[in-house]
mmCIF file of C-alpha atoms and ligand atoms in Angstrom:
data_model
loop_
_atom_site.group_PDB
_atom_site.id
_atom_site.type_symbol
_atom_site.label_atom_id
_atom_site.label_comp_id
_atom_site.label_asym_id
_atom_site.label_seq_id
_atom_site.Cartn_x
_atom_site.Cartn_y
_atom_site.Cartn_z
ATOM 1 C CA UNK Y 252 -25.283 2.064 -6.600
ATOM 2 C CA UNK Y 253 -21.496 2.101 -7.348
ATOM 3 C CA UNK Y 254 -19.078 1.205 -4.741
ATOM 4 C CA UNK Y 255 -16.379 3.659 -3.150
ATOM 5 C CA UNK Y 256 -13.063 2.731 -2.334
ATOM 6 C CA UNK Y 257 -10.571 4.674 -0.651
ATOM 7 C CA UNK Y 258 -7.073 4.370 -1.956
ATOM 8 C CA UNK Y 259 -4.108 6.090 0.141
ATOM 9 C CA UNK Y 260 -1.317 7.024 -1.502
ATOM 10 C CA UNK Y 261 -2.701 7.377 -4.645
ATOM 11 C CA UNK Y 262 -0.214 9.939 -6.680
ATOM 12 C CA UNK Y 263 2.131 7.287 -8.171
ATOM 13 C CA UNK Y 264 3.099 3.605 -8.617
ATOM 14 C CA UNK Y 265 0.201 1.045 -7.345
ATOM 15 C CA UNK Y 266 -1.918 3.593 -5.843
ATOM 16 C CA UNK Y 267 -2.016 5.731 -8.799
ATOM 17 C CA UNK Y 268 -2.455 2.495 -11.037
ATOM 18 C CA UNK Y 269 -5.369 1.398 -8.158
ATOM 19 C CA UNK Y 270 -7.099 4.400 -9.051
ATOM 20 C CA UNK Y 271 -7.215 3.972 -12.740
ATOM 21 C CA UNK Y 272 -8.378 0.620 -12.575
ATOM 22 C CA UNK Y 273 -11.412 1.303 -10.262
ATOM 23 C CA UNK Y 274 -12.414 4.110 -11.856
ATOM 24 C CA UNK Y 275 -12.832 1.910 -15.338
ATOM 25 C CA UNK Y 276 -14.533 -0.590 -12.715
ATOM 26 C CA UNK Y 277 -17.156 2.323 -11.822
ATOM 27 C CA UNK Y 278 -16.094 2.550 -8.222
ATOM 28 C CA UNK Y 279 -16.653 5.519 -6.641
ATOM 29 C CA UNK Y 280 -12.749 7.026 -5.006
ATOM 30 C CA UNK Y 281 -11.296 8.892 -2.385
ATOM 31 C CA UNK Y 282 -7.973 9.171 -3.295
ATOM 32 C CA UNK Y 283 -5.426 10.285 -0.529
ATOM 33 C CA UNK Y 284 -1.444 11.511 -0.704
ATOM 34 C CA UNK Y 285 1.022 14.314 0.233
ATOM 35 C CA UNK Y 286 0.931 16.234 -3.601
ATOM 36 C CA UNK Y 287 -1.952 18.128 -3.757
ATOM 37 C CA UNK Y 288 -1.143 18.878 -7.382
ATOM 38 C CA UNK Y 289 -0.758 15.515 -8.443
ATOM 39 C CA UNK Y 290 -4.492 14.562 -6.670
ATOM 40 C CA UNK Y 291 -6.266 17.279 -8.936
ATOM 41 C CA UNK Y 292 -4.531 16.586 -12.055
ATOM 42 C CA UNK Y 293 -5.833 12.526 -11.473
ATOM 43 C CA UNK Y 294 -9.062 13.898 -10.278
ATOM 44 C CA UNK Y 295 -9.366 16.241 -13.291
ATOM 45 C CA UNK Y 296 -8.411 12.861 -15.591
ATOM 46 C CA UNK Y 297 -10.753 10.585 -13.431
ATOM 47 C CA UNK Y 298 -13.812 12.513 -13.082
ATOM 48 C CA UNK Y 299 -15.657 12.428 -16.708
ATOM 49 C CA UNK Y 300 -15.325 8.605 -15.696
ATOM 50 C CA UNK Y 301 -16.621 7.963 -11.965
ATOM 51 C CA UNK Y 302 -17.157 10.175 -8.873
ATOM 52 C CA UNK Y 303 -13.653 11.503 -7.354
ATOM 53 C CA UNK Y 304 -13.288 12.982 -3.846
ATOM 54 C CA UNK Y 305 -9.180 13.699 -3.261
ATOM 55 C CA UNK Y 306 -7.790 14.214 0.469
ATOM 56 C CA UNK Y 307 -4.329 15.841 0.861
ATOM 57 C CA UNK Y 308 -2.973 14.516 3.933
ATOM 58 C CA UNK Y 309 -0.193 13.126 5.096
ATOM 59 C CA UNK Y 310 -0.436 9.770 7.183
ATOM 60 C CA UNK Y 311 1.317 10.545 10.018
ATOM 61 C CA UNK Y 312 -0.352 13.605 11.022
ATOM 62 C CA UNK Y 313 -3.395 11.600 13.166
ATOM 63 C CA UNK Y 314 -5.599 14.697 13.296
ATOM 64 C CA UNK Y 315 -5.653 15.184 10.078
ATOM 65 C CA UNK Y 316 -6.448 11.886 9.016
ATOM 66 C CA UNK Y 317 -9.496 11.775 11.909
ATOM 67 C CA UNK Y 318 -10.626 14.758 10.559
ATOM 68 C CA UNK Y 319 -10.753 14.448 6.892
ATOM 69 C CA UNK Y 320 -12.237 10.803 6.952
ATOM 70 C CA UNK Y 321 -15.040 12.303 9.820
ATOM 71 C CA UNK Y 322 -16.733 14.999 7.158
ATOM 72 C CA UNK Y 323 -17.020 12.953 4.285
ATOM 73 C CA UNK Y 324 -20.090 13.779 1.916
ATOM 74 C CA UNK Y 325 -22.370 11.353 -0.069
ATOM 75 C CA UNK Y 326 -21.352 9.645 -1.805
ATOM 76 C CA UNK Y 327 -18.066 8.885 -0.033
ATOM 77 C CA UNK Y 328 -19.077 8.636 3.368
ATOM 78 C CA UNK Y 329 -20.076 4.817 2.380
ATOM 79 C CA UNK Y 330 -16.991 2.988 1.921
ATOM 80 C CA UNK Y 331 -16.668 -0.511 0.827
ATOM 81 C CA UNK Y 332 -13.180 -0.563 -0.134
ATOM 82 C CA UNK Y 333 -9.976 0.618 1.735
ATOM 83 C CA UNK Y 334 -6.363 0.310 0.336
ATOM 84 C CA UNK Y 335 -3.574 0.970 2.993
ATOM 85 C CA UNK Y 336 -1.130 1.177 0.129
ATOM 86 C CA UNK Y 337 0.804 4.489 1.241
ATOM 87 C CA UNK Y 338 4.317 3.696 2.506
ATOM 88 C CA UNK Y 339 8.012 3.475 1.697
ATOM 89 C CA UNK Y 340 11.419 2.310 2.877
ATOM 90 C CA UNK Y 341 14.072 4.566 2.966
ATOM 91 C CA UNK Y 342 17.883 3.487 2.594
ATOM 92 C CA UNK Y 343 19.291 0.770 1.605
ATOM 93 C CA UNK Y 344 22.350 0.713 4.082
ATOM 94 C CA UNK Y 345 22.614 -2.095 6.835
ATOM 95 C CA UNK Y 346 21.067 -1.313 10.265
ATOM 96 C CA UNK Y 347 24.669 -0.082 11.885
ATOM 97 C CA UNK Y 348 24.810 2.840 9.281
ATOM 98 C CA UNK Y 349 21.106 3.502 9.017
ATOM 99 C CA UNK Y 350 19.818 6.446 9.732
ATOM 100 C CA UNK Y 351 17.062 6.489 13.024
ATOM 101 C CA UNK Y 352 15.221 9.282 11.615
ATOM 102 C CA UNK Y 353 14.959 7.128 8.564
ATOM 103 C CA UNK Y 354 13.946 4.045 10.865
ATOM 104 C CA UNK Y 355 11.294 6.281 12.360
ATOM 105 C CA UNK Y 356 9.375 7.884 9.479
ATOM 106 C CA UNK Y 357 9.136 3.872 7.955
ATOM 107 C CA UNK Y 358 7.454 3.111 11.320
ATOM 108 C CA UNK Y 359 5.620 6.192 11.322
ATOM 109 C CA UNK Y 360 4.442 5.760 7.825
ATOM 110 C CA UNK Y 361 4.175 2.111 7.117
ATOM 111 C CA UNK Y 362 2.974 1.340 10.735
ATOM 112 C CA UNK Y 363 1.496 4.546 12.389
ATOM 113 C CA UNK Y 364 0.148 5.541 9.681
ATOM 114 C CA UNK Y 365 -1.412 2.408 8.163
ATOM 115 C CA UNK Y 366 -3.173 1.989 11.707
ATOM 116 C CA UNK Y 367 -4.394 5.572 11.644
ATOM 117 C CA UNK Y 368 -6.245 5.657 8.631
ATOM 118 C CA UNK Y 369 -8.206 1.801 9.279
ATOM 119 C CA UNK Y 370 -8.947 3.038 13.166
ATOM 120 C CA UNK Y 371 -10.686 5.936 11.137
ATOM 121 C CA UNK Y 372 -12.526 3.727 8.629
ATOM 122 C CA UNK Y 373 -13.243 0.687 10.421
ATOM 123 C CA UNK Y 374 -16.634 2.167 11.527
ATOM 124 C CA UNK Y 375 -18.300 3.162 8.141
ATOM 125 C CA UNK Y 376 -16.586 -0.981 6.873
ATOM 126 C CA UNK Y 377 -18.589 -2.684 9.115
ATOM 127 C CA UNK Y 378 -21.674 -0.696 8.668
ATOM 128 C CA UNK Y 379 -21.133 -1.811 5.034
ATOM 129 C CA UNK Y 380 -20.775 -5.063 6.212
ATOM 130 C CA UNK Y 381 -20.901 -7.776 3.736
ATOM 131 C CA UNK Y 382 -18.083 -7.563 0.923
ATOM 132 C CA UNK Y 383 -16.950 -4.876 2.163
ATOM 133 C CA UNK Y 384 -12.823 -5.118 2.466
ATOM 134 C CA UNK Y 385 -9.304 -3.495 3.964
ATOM 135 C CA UNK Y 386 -6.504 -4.572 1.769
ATOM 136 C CA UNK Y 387 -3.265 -4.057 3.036
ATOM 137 C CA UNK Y 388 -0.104 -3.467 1.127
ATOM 138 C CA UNK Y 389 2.529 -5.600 2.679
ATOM 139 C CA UNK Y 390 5.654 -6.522 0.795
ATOM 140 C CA UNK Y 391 7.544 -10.195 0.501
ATOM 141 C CA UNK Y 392 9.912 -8.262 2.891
ATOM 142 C CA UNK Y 393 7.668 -9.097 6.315
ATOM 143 C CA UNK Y 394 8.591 -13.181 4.889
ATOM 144 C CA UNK Y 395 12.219 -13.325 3.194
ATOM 145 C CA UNK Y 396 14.661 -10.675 5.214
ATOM 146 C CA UNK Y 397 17.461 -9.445 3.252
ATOM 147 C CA UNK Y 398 20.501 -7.194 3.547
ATOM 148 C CA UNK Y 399 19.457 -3.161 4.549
ATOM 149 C CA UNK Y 400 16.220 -4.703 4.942
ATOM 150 C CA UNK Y 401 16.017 -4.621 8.572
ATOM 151 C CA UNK Y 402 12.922 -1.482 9.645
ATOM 152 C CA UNK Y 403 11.001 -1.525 6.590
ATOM 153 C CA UNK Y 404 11.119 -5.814 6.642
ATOM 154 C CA UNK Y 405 9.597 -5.155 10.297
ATOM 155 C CA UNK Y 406 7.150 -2.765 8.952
ATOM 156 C CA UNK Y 407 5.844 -4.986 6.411
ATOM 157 C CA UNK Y 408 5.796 -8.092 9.225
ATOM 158 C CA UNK Y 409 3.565 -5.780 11.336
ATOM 159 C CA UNK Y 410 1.112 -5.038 8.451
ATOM 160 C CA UNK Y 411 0.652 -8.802 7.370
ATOM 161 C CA UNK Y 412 0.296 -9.981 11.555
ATOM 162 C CA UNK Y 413 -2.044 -6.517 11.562
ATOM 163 C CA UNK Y 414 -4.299 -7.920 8.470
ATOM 164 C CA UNK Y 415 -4.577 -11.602 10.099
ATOM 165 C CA UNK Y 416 -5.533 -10.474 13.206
ATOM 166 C CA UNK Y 417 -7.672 -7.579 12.375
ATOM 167 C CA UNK Y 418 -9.364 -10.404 10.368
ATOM 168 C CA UNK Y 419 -10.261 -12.181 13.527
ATOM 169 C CA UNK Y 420 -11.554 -9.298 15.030
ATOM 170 C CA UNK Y 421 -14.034 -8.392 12.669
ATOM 171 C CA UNK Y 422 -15.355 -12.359 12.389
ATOM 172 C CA UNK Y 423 -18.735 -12.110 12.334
ATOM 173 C CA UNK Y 424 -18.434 -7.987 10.582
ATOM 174 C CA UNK Y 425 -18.676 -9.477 7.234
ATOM 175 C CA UNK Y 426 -15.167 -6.978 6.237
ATOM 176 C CA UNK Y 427 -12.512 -8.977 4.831
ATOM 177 C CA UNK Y 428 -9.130 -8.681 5.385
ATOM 178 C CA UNK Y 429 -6.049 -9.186 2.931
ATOM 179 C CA UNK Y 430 -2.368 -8.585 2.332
ATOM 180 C CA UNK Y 431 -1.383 -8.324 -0.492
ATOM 181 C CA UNK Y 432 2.850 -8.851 -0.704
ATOM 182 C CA UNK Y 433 4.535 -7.719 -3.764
ATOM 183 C CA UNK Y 434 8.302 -8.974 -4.814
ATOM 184 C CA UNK Y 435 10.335 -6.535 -7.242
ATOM 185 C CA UNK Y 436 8.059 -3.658 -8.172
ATOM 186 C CA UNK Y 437 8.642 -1.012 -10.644
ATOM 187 C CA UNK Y 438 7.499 3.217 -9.158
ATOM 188 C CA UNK Y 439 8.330 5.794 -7.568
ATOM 189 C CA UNK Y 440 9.700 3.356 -4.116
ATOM 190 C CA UNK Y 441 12.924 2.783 -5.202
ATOM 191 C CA UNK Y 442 14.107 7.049 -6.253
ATOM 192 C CA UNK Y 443 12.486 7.692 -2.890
ATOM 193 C CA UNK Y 444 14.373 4.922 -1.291
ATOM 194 C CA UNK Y 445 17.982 5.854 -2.184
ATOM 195 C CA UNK Y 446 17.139 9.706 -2.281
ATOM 196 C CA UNK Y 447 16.099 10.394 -5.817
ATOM 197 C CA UNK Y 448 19.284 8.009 -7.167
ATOM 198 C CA UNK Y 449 18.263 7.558 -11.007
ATOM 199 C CA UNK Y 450 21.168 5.154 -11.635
ATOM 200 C CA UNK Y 451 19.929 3.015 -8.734
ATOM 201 C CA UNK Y 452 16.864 2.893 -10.412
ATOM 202 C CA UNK Y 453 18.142 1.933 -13.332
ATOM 203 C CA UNK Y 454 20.568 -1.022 -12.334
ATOM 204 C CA UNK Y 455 17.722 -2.621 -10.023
ATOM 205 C CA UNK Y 456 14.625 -2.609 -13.209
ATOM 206 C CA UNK Y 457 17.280 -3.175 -16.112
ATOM 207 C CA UNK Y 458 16.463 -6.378 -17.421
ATOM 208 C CA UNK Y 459 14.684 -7.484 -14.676
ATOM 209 C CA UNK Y 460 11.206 -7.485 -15.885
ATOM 210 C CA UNK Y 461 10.345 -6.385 -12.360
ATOM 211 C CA UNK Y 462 6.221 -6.221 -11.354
ATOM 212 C CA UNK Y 463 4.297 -3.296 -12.721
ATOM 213 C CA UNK Y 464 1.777 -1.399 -10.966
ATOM 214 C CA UNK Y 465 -1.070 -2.173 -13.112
ATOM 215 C CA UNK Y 466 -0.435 -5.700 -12.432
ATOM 216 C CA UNK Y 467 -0.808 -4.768 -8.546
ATOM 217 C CA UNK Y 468 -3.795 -2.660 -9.557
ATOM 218 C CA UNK Y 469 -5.446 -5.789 -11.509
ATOM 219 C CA UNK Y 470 -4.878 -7.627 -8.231
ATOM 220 C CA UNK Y 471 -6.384 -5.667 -6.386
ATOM 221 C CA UNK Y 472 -9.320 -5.120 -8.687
ATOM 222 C CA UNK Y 473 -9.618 -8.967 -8.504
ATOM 223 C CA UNK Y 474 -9.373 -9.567 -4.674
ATOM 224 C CA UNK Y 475 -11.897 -6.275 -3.871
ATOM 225 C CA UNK Y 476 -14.756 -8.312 -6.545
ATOM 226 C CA UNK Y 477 -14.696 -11.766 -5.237
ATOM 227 C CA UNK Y 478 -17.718 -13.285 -4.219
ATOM 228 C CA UNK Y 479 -18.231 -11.104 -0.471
ATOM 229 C CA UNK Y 480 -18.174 -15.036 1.242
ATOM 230 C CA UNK Y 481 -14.371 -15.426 0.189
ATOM 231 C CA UNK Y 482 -11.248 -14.136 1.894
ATOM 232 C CA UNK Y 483 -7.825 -13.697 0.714
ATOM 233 C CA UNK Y 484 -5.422 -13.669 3.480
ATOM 234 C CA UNK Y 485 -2.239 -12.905 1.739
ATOM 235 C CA UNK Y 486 -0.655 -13.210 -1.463
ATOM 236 C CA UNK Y 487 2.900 -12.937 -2.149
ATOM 237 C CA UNK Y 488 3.368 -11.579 -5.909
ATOM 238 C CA UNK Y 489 6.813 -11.519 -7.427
ATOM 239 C CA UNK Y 490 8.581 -11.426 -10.672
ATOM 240 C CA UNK Y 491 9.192 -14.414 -12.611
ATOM 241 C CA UNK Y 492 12.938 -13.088 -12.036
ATOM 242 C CA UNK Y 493 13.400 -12.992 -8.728
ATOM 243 C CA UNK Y 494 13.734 -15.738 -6.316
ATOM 244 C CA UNK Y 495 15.515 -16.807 -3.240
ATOM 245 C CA UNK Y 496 19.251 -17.320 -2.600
ATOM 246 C CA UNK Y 497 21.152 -20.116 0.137
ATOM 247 C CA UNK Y 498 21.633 -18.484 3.323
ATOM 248 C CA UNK Y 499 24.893 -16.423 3.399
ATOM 249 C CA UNK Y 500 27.743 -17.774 6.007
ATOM 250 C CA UNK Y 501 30.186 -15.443 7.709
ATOM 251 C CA UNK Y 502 33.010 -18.042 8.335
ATOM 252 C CA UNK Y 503 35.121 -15.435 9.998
ATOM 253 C CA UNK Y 504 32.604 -14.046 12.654
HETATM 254 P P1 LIG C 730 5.434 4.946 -4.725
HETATM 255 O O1 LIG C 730 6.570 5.669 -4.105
HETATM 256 O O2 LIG C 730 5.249 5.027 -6.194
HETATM 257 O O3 LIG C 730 4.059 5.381 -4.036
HETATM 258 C C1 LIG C 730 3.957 5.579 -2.657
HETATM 259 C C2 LIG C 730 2.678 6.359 -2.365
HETATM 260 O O4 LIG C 730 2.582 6.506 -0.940
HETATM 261 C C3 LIG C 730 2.684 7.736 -2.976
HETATM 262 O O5 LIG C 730 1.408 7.992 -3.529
HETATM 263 C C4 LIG C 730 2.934 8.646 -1.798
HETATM 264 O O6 LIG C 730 2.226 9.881 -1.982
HETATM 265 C C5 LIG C 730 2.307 7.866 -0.651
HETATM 266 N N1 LIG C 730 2.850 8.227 0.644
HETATM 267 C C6 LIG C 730 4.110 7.994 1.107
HETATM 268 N N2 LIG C 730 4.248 8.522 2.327
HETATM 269 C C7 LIG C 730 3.062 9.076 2.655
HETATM 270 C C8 LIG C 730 2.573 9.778 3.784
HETATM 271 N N3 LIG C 730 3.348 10.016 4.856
HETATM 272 N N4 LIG C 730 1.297 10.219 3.774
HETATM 273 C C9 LIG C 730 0.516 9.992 2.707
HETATM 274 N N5 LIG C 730 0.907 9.342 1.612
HETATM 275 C C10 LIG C 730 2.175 8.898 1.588
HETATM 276 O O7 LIG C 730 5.614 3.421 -4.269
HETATM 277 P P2 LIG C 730 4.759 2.087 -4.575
HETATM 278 O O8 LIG C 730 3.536 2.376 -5.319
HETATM 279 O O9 LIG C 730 5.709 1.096 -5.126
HETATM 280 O O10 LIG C 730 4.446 1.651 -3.076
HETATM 281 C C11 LIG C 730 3.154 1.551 -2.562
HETATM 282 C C12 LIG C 730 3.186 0.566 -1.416
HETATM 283 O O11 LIG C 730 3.656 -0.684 -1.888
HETATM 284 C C13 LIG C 730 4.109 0.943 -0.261
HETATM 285 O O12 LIG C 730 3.452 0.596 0.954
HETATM 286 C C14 LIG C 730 5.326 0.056 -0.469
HETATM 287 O O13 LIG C 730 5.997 -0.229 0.733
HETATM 288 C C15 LIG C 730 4.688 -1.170 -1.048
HETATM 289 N N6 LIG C 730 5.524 -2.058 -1.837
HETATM 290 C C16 LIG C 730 6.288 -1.575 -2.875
HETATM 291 C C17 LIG C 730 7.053 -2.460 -3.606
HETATM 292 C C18 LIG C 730 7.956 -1.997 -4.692
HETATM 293 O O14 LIG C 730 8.930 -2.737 -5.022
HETATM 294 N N7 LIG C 730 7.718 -0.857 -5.329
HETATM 295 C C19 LIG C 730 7.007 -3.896 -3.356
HETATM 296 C C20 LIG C 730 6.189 -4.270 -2.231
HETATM 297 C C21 LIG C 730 5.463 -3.386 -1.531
HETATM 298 P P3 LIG C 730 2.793 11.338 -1.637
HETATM 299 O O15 LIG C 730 4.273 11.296 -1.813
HETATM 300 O O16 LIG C 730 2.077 12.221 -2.594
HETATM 301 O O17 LIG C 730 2.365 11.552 -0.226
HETATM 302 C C1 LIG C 731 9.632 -3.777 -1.537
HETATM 303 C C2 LIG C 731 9.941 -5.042 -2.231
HETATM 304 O O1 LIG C 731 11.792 -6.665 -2.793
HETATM 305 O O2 LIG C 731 12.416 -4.350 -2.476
HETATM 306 O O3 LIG C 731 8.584 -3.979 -0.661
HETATM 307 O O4 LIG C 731 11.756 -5.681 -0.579
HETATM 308 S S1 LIG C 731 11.548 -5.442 -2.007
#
């Protein structure tokens, strides 16, 4: 019997790639975002290849989420696979000219969100049981803080704590737990990060030979097959390109 994996935030950059790569795998998906158009045309693309089951639902809204994973039909309502990849960061300025509403959708999104959807699932993991998984998308923001950073860094620290300790929880379950942290990533993130800013797009990937999201997607292809008696607990992923910098020093503060 083929596997099913459900993949939030599926309509573009790792998600989207996610869903391509499973479906060539033979997994079976639910595949979950805000644009309901985008979800059929994938499903319409994905379907002659592996059963497809789309949800359009946004993360925040809890009752939704309860509700669509509650009434899910065979063969979906087996899952062996959950992605928390949906999330985002929005802005780019430092935390004294941030925006709160922009603090609190990253929390709601990347946090609330994220917690939502494996509260929902955790029950039909565990009655999977062995080699089953949750693989969260963290970022190497939650590790190596950097200027404008500051909510969706926190975000990202909560998911990786979330996936260690969620891992000690379910000792004994049989569902692993992973993070996976990507560096430099090229999608989608960054237009919806500065507001749709092409140029900013274009000055952070130029040159940089930044992470693709079928490279993400292969990864997580890779960490969802292992043999069900391994555990990755997080992987940082990053560019060739990018790499740290000395601490900066203020000598005037
Ligand atoms: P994209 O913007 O390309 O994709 C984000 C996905 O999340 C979309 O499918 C979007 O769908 C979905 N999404 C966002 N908000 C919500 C919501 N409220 N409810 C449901 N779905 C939502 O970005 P990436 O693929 O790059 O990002 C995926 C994940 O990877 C994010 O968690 C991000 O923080 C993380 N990440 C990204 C990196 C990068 O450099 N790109 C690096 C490290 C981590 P829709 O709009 O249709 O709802
Ligand atoms: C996003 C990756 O490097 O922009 O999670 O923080 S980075």
């Amino acid at each position: 019997m083929n596997k099913t994996a459900v993949i939030t935030g599926a309509t573009s950059g790792f998600g989207l790639a996610a869903a391509h790569r499973f479906a060539d795998a033979g997994w079976n998906l639910v595949l979950t975002g805000r644009r309901e158009e985008r979800l059929a045309d994938i499903a319409a693309e994905l379907t002659p290849k592996t059963a497809v089951m789309t949800l359009s639902l946004d993360v925040c809204d809890t009752a939704a989420v309860q509700q669509a994973f509650a009434k899910l039909d065979t063969p979906f309502d087996s899952i062996d696979l959950l992605i928390n990849n949906a999330g985002l960061a929005l802005g780019t300025e430092p935390a004294q000219h941030s925006e709160l509403s922009d603090w609190h959708r990253m929390i709601d999104t990347n946090i609330k969100g994220l917690t939502t959807v494996t509260h929902a699932l955790l029950p039909k993991l565990i009655a999977r049981g062995k080699g089953s998984s949750i693989i969260n998308i963290g970022s190497i923001a939650a590790n190596w803080p950097y200027p404008g950073g500051n909510v969706y860094c926190g975000t990202k620290a909560f998911v990786e704590q979330f996936s260690l300790a969620l891992r000690c929880d379910l000792g004994g379950t049989g569902v692993r737990v992973s993070c996976l942290a990507p560096g430099l990533s090229e999608s989608e993130f960054t237009l919806v990060r500065t507001g749709g800013d092409q140029q900013a797009y274009d000055n952070l990937y130029k040159g940089a030979a930044a992470i693709q999201p079928d490279d993400i997607a292969d990864t997580l292809l890779w960490i969802a097959q292992l043999p069900a008696h391994l555990n990755i607990n997080t992987l940082e992923i990053m560019p060739v390109s990018q790499s740290w910098s000395p601490f900066s020093i203020n000598r005037d503060a």
